[in-house]
mmCIF file of C-alpha atoms and ligand atoms in Angstrom:
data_model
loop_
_atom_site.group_PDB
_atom_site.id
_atom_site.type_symbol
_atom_site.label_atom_id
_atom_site.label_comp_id
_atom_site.label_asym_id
_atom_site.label_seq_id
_atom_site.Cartn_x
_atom_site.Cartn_y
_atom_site.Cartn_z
ATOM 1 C CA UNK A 1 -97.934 20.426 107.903
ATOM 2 C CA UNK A 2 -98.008 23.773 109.532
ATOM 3 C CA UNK A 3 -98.890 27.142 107.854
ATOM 4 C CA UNK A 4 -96.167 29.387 108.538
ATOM 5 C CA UNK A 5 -97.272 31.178 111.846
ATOM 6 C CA UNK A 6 -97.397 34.784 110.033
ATOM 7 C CA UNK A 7 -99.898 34.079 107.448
ATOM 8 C CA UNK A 8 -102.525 32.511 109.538
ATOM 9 C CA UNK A 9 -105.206 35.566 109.568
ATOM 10 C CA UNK A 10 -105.102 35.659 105.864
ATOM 11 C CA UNK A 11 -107.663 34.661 103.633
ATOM 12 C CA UNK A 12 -108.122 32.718 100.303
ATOM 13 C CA UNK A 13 -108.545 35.985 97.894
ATOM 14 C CA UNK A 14 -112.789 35.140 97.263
ATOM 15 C CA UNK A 15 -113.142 36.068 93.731
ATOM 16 C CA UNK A 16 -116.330 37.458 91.761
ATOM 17 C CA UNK A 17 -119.054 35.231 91.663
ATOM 18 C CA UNK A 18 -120.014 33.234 88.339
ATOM 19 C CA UNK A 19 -123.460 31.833 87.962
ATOM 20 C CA UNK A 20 -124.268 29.742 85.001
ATOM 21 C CA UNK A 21 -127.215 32.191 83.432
ATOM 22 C CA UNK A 22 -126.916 34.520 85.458
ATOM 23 C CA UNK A 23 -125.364 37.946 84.237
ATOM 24 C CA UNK A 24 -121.716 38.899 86.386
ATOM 25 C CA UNK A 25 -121.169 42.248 86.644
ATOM 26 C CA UNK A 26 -118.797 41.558 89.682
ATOM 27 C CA UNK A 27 -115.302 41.296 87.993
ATOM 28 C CA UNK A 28 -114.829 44.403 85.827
ATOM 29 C CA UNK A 29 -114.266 42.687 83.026
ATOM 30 C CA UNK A 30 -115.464 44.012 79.684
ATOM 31 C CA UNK A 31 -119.128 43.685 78.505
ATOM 32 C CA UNK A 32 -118.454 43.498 75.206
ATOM 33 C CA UNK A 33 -116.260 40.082 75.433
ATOM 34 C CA UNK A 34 -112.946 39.826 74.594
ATOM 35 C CA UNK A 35 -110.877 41.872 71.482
ATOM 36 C CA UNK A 36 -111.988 39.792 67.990
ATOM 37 C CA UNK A 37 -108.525 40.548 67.132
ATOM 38 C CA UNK A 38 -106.774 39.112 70.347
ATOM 39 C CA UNK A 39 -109.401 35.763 69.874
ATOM 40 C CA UNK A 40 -108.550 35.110 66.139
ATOM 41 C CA UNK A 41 -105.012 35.226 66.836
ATOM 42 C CA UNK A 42 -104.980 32.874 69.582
ATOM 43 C CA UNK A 43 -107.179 30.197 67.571
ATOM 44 C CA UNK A 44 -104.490 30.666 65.009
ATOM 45 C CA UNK A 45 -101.639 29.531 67.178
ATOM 46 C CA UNK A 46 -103.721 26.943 69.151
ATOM 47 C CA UNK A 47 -101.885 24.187 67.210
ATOM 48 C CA UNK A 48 -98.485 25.645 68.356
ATOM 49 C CA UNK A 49 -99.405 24.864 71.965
ATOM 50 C CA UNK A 50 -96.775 21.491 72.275
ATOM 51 C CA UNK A 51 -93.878 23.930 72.477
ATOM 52 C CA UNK A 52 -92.443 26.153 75.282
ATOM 53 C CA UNK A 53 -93.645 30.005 75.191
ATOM 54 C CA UNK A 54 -90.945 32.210 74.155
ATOM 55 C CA UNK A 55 -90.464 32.988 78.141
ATOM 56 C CA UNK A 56 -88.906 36.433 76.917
ATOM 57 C CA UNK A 57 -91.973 37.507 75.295
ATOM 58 C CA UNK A 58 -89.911 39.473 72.872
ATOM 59 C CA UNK A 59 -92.342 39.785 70.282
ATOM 60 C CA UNK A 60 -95.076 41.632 72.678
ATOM 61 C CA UNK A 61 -92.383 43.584 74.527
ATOM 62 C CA UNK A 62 -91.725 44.564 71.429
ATOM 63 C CA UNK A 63 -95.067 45.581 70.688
ATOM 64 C CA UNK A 64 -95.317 47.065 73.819
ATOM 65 C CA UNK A 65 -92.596 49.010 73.306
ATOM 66 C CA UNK A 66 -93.509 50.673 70.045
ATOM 67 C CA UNK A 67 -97.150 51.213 71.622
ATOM 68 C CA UNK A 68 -95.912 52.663 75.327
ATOM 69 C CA UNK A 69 -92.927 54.677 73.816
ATOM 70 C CA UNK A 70 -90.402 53.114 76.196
ATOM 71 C CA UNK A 71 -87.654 50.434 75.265
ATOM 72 C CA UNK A 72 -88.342 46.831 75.505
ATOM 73 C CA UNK A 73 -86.154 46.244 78.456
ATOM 74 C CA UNK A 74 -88.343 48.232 80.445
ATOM 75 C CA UNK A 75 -91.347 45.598 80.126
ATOM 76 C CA UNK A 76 -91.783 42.562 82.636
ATOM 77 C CA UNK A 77 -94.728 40.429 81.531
ATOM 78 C CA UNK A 78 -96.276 38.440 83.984
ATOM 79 C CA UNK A 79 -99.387 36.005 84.642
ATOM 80 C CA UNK A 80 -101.687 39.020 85.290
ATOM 81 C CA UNK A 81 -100.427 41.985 87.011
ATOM 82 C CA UNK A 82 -101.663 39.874 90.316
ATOM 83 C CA UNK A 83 -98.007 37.872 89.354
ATOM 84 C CA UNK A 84 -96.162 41.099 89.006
ATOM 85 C CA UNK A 85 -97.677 42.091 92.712
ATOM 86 C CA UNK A 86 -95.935 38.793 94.064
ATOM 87 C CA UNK A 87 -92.546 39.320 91.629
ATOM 88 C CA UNK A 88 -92.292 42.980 93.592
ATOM 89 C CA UNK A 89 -92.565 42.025 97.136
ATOM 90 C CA UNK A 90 -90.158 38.422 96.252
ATOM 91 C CA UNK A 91 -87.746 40.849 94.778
ATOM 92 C CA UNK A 92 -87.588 43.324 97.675
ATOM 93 C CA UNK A 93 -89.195 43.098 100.569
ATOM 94 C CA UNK A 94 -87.286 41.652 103.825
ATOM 95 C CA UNK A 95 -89.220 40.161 106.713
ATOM 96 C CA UNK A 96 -90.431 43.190 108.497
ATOM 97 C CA UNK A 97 -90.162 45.973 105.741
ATOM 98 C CA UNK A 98 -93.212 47.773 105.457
ATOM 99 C CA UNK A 99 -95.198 48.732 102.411
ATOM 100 C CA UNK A 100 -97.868 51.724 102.232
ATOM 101 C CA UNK A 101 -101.344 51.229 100.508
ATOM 102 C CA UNK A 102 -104.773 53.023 100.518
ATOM 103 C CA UNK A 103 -107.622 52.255 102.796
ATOM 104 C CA UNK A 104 -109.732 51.053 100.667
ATOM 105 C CA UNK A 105 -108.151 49.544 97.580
ATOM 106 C CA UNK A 106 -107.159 46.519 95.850
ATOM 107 C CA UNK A 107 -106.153 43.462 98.358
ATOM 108 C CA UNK A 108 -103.311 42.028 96.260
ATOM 109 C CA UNK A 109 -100.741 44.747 97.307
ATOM 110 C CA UNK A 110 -101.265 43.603 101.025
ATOM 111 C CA UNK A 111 -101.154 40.081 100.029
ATOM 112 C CA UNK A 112 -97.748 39.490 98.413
ATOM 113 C CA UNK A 113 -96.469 42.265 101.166
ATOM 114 C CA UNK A 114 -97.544 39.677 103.654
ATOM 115 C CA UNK A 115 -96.701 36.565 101.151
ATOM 116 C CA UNK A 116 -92.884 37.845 101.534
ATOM 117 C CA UNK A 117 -92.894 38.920 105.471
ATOM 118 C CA UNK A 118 -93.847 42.074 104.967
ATOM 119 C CA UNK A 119 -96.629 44.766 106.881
ATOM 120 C CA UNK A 120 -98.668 47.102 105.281
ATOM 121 C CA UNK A 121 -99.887 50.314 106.635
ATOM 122 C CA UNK A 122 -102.910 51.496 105.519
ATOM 123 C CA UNK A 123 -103.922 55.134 104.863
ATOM 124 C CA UNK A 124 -107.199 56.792 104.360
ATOM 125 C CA UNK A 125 -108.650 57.650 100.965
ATOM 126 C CA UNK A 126 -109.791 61.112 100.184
ATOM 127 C CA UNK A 127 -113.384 61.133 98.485
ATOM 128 C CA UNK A 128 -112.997 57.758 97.384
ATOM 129 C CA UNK A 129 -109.117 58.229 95.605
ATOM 130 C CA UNK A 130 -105.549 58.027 97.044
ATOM 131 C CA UNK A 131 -104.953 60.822 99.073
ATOM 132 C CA UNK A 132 -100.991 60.606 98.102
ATOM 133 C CA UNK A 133 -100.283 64.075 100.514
ATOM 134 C CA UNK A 134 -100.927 61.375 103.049
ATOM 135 C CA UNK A 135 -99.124 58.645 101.882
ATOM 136 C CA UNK A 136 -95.752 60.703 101.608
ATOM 137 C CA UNK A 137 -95.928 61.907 104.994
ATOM 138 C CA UNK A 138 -96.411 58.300 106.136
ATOM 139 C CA UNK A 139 -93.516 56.664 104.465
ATOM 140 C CA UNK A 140 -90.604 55.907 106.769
ATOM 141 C CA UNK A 141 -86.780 54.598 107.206
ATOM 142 C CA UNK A 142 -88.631 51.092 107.033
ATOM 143 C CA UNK A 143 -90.996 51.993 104.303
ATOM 144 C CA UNK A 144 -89.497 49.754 100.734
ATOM 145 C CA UNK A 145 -92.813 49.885 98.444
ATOM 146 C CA UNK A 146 -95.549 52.117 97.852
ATOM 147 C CA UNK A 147 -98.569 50.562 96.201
ATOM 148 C CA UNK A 148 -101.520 53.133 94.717
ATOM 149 C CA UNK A 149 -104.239 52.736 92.608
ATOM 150 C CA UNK A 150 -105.214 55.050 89.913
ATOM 151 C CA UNK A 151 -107.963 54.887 89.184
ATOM 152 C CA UNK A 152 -108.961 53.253 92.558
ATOM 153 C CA UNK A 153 -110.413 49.684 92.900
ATOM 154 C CA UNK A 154 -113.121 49.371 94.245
ATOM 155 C CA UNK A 155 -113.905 52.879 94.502
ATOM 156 C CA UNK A 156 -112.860 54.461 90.925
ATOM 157 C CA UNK A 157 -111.400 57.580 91.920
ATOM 158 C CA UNK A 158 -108.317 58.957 90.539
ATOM 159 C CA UNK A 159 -105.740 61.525 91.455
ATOM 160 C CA UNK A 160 -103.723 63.816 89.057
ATOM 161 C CA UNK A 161 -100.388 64.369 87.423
ATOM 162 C CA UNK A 162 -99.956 67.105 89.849
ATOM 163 C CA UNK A 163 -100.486 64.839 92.706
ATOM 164 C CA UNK A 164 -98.720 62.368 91.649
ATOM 165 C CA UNK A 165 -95.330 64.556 90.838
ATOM 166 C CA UNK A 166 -95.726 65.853 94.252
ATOM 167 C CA UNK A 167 -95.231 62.216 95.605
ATOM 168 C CA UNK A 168 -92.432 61.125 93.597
ATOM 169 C CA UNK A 169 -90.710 64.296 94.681
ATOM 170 C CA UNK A 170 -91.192 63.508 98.416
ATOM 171 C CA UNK A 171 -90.111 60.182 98.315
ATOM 172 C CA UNK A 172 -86.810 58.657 98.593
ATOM 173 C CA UNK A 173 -85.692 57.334 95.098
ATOM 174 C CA UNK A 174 -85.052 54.148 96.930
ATOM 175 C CA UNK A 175 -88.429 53.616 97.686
ATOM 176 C CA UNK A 176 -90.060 51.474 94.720
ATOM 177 C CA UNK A 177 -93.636 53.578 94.092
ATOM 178 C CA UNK A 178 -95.566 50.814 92.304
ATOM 179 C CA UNK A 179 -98.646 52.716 90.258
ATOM 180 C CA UNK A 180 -101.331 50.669 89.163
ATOM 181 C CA UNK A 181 -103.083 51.543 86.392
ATOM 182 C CA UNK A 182 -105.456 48.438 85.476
ATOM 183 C CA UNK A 183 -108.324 51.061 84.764
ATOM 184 C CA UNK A 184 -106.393 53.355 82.644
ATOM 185 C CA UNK A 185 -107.812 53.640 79.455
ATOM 186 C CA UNK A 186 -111.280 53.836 81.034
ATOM 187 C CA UNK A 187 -109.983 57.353 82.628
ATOM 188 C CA UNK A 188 -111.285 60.873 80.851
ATOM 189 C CA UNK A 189 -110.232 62.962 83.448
ATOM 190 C CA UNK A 190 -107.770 65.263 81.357
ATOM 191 C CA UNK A 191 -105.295 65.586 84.305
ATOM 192 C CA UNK A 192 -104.517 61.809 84.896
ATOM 193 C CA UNK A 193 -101.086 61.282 84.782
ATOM 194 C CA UNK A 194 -99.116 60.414 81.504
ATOM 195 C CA UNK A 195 -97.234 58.181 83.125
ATOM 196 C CA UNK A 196 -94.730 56.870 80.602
ATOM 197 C CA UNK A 197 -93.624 59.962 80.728
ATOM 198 C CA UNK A 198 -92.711 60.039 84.392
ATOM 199 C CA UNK A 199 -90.002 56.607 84.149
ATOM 200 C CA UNK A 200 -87.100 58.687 83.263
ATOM 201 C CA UNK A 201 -87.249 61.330 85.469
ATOM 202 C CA UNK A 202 -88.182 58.739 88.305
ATOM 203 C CA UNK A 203 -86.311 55.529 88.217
ATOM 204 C CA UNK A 204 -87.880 54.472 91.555
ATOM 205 C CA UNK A 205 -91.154 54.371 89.842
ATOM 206 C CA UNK A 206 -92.873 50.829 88.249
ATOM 207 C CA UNK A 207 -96.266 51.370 85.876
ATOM 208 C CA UNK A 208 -98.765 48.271 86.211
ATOM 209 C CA UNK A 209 -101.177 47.430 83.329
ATOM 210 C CA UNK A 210 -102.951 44.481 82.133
ATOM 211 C CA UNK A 211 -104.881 42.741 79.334
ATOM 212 C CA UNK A 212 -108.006 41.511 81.474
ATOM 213 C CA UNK A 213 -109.759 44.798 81.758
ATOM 214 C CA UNK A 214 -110.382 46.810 78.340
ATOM 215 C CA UNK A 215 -108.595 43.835 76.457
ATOM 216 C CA UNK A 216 -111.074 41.549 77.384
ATOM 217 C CA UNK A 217 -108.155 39.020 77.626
ATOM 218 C CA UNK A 218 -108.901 38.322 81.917
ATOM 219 C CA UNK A 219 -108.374 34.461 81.380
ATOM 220 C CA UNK A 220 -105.191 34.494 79.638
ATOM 221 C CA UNK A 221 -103.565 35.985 82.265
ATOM 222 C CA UNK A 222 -101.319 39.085 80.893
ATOM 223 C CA UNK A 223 -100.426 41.801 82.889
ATOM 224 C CA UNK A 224 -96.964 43.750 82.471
ATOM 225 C CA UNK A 225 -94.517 45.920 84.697
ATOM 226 C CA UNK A 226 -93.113 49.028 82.986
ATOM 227 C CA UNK A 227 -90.057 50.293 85.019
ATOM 228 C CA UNK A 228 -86.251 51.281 84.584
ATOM 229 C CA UNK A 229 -84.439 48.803 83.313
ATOM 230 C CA UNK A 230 -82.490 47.557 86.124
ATOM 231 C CA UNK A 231 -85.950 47.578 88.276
ATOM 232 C CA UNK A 232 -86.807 45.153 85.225
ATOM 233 C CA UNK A 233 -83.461 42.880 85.840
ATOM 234 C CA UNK A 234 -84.212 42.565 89.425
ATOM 235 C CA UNK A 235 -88.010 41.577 88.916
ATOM 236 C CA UNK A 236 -86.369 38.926 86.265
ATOM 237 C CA UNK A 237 -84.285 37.278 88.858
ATOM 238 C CA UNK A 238 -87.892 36.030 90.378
ATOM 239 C CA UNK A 239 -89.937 35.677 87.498
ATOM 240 C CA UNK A 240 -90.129 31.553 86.404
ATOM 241 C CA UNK A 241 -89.095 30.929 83.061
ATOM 242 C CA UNK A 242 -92.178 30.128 81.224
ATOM 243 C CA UNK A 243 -94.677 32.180 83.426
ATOM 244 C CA UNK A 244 -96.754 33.863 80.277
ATOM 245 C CA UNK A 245 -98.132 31.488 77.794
ATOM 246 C CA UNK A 246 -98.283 31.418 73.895
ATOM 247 C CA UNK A 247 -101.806 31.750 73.603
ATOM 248 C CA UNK A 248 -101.595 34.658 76.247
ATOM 249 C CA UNK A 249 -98.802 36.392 73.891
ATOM 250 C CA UNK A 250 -100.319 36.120 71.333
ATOM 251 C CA UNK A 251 -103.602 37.532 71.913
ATOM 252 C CA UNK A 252 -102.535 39.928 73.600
ATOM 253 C CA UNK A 253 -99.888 41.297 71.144
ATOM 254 C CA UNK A 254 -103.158 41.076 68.461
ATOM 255 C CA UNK A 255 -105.435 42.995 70.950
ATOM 256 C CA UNK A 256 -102.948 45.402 71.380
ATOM 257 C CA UNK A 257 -103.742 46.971 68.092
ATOM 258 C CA UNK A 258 -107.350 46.343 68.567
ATOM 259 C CA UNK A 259 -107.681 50.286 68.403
ATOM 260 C CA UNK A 260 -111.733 49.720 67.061
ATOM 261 C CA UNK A 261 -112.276 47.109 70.394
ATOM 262 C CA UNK A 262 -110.762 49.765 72.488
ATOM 263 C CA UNK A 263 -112.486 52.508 71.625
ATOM 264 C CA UNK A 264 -116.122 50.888 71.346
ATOM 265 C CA UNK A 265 -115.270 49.989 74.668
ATOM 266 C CA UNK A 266 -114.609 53.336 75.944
ATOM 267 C CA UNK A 267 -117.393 54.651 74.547
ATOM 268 C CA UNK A 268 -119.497 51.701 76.354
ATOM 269 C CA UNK A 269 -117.983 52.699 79.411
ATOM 270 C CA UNK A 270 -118.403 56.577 78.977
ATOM 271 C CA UNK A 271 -122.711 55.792 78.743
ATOM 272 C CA UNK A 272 -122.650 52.974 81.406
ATOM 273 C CA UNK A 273 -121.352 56.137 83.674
ATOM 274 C CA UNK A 274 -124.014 58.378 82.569
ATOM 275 C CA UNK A 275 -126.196 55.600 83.251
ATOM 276 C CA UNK A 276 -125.551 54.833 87.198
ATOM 277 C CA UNK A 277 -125.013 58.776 88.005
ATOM 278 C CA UNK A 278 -128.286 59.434 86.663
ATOM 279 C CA UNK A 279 -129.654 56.103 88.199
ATOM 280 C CA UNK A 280 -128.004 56.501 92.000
ATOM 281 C CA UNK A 281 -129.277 60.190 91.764
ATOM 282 C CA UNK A 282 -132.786 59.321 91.102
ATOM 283 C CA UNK A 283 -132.348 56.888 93.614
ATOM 284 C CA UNK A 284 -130.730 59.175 96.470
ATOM 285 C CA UNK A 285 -127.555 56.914 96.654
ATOM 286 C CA UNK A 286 -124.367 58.230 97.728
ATOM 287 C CA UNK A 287 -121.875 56.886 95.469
ATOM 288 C CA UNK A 288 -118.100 57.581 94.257
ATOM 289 C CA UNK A 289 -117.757 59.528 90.951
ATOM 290 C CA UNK A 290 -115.679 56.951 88.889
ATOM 291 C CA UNK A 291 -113.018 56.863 86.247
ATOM 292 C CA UNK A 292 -112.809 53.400 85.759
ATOM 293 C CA UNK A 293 -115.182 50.232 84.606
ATOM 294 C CA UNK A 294 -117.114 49.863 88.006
ATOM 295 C CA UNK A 295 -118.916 52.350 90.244
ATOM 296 C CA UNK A 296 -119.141 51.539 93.683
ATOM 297 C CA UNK A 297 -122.442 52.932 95.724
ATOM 298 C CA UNK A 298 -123.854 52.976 99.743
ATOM 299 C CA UNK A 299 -126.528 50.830 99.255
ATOM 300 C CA UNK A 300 -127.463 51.475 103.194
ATOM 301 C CA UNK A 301 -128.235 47.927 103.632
ATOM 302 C CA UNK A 302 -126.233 44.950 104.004
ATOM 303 C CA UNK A 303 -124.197 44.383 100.876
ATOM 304 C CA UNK A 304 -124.508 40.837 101.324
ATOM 305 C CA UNK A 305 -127.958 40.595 101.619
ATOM 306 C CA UNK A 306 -128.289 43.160 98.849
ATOM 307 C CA UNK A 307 -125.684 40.783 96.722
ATOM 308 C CA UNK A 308 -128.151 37.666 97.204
ATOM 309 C CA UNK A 309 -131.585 39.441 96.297
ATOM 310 C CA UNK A 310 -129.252 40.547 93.705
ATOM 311 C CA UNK A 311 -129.008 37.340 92.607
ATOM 312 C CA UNK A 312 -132.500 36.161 92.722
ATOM 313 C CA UNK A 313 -133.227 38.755 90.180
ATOM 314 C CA UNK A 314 -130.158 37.061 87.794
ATOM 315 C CA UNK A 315 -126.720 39.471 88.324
ATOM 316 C CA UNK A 316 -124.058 38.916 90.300
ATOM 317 C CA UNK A 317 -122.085 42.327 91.814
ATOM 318 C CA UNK A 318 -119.466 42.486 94.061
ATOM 319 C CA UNK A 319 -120.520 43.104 97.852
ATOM 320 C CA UNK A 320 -117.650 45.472 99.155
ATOM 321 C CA UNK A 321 -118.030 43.433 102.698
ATOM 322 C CA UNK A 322 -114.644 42.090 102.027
ATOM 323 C CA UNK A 323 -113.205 46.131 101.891
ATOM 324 C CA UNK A 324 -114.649 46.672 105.325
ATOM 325 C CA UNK A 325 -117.270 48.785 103.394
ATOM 326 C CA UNK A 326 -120.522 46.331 104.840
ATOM 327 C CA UNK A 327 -123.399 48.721 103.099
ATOM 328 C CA UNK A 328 -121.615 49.084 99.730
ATOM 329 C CA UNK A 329 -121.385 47.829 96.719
ATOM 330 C CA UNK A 330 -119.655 47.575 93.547
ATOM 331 C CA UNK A 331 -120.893 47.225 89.764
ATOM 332 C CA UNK A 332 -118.764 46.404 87.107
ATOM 333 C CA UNK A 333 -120.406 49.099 84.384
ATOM 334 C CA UNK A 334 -121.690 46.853 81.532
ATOM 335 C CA UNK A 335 -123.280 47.693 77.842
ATOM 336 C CA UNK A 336 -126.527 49.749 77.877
ATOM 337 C CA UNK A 337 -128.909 46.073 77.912
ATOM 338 C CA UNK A 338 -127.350 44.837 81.044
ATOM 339 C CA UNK A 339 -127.034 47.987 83.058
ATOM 340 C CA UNK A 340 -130.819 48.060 82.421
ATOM 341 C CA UNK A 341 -131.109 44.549 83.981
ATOM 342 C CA UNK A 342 -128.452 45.612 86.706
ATOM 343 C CA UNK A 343 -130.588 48.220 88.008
ATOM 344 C CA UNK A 344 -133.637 46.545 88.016
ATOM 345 C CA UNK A 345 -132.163 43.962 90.194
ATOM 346 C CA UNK A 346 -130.654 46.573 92.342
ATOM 347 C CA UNK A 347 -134.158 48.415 92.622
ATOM 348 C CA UNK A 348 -135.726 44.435 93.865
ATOM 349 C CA UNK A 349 -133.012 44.254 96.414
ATOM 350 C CA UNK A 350 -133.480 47.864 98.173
ATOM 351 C CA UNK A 351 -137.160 46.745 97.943
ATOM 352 C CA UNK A 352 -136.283 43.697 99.742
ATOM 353 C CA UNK A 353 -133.382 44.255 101.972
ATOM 354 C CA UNK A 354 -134.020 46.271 105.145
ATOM 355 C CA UNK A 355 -131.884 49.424 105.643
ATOM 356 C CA UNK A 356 -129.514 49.105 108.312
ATOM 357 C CA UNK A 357 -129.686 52.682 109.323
HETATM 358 C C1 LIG B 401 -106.405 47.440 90.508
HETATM 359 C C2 LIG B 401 -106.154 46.098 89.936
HETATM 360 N N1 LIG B 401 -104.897 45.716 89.707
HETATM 361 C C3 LIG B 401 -104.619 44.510 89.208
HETATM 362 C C4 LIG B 401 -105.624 43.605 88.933
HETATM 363 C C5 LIG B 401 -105.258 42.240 88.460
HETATM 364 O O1 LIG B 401 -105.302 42.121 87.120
HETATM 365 P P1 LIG B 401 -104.752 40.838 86.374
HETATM 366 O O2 LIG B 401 -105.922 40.164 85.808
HETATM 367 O O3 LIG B 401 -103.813 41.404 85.344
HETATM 368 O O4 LIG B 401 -104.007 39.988 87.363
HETATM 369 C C6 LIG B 401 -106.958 43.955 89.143
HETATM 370 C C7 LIG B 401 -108.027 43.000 88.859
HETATM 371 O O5 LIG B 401 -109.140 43.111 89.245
HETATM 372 C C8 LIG B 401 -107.214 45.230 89.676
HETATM 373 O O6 LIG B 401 -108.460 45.619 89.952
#
């Protein structure tokens, strides 16, 4: 067997590191566990688990719908957003198209751009969020997708409505302009885009979300696409039959109206942030005001290093070596106990690790 010649300088995606006993604040997944709602509704239908999922997902499009404000054919579920990624690229990307991403940001977009033949140019952030000036001037004849994060992982900026209009004006409507917004509901900026909003007036553009952030549903694997509807048909052609399960439907459709989990988990979030600005202050770090469930800081010494001694002192974080960013790292923003623990393992490590500058 032979690995196809194109994908040979690609890399298993390494995911966040999970210690027994040890506390993982590498993932961004929610502190506070999953939604009770989503959890007793899956136990419910555990027994149900010898049939097929409905592979239309009707009843949490449905939900969806009613929730988002947009009809039901404009939902795609898939097995995490990571599966919508892959549907995108399978669905239109050509050997040799070329997609547009931020420098740094989340490595799916550049993997199913490469899974399907594709290259990826890669353009600068601006203070640690998509500079999307830049990214319009960049996109070309070749140019088919246009992936941005907002807010931004790893770094947890965002960028506005304004900014965002501005892009969607510049750009060809037959460019697809995928916006992710796994972090949304984590955002109080009051100028983030209302996105839902946008997908009439812009047909070209595709909203990501998932249950594995504020949901606390990360195992089940739901994420969604919410586009025009014949964006929708086309991501359908690619999509296997049966690629959500029940359990995952289920939960999530329960979660969904969670409105107590959600907010308790905002307001988590909200003094975790408070938290780690006050905390990298006091400790002189430079680090990237965030929006989201993580806050990524220069630790000035090797994140790897800083990652193990990390360790030692029982939490796992997310070294940003694999973002190119070797002296930073990232925290997944956790209740007020653990952030306590967080930092005190953080403080061990810069105790520990030499600075590297
Ligand atoms: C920006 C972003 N998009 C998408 C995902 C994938 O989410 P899912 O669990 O729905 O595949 C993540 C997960 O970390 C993410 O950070």
């Amino acid at each position: 067997m032979e690995l196809r010649e194109d994908l040979r300088d690609l890399k298993p995606y390494a995911p966040g590191k999970l210690v027994p006993g040890v506390l993982k604040l590498a993932s961004n997944e929610n502190p506070l566990g999953a939604s009770p709602l989503g959890v007793a509704a899956l136990k419910n239908a555990a027994d149900s688990v010898y049939l097929y999922p409905d592979g239309a997902a009707v009843a949490l499009r449905e939900a969806l719908s009613a929730e988002l404000g947009v009809s039901a054919n404009q939902i795609l579920l898939g097995n995490g957003s990571d599966e919508v990624l892959t549907l995108i690229a399978g669905a239109y990307l050509r050997p040799g198209d070329k997609a547009i991403t931020g420098d740094v940001t989340f490595s799916e977009y550049h993997f199913a751009v490469r899974l399907f033949g594709g290259s990826v140019q890669f353009v600068p952030l601006k203070d640690g969020a998509f500079d999307l000036t830049a990214i319009g001037a960049a996109v070309d004849a070749k140019t088919k997708i246009v992936f941005v994060c907002n807010p931004n992982n790893p770094t947890g900026g965002y960028f506005s409505a304004q900014a965002l209009e501005g892009l969607l004006k510049k750009v060809s409507p037959s460019v697809l302009v995928v916006l992710d917004e796994a972090y949304a509901h984590y955002v109080e900026a009051t100028d983030y885009p209302d996105s839902m909003r946008l997908l009439n007036k812009y047909p070209n553009l595709l909203v990501l979300r998932t249950f594995s952030k504020i949901y606390g549903l990360a195992a089940l694997r739901v994420g969604y696409a919410v586009a025009s509807s014949q964006v929708v048909e086309h991501l359908s052609v690619v999509r296997q039959p049966f690629n959500v399960g029940t359990l995952g439907q289920v939960a999530a459709k329960a979660a969904l109206a969670d409105k107590a989990f959600v907010e308790k988990s905002r307001l988590v979030n909200r003094e975790g942030v408070k938290f780690w600005t006050k905390a990298f202050q006091d400790l002189k770090l430079f680090f990237f005001p965030t929006q989201a469930n993580f806050i990524a800081v220069k630790v000035d010494r090797d994140a790897q290093a800083v990652f193990n001694a990390m360790l030692e002192a029982g939490v796992t974080i997310r070294p940003m070596t694999s973002f190119g960013l070797k002296d930073w790292i990232r925290i997944t923003i956790g209740t007020g106990e653990q952030n306590a623990l967080c930092l005190k393992a953080l403080t061990h490590a810069l105790d520990t690790v030499p600075l590297i500058r």
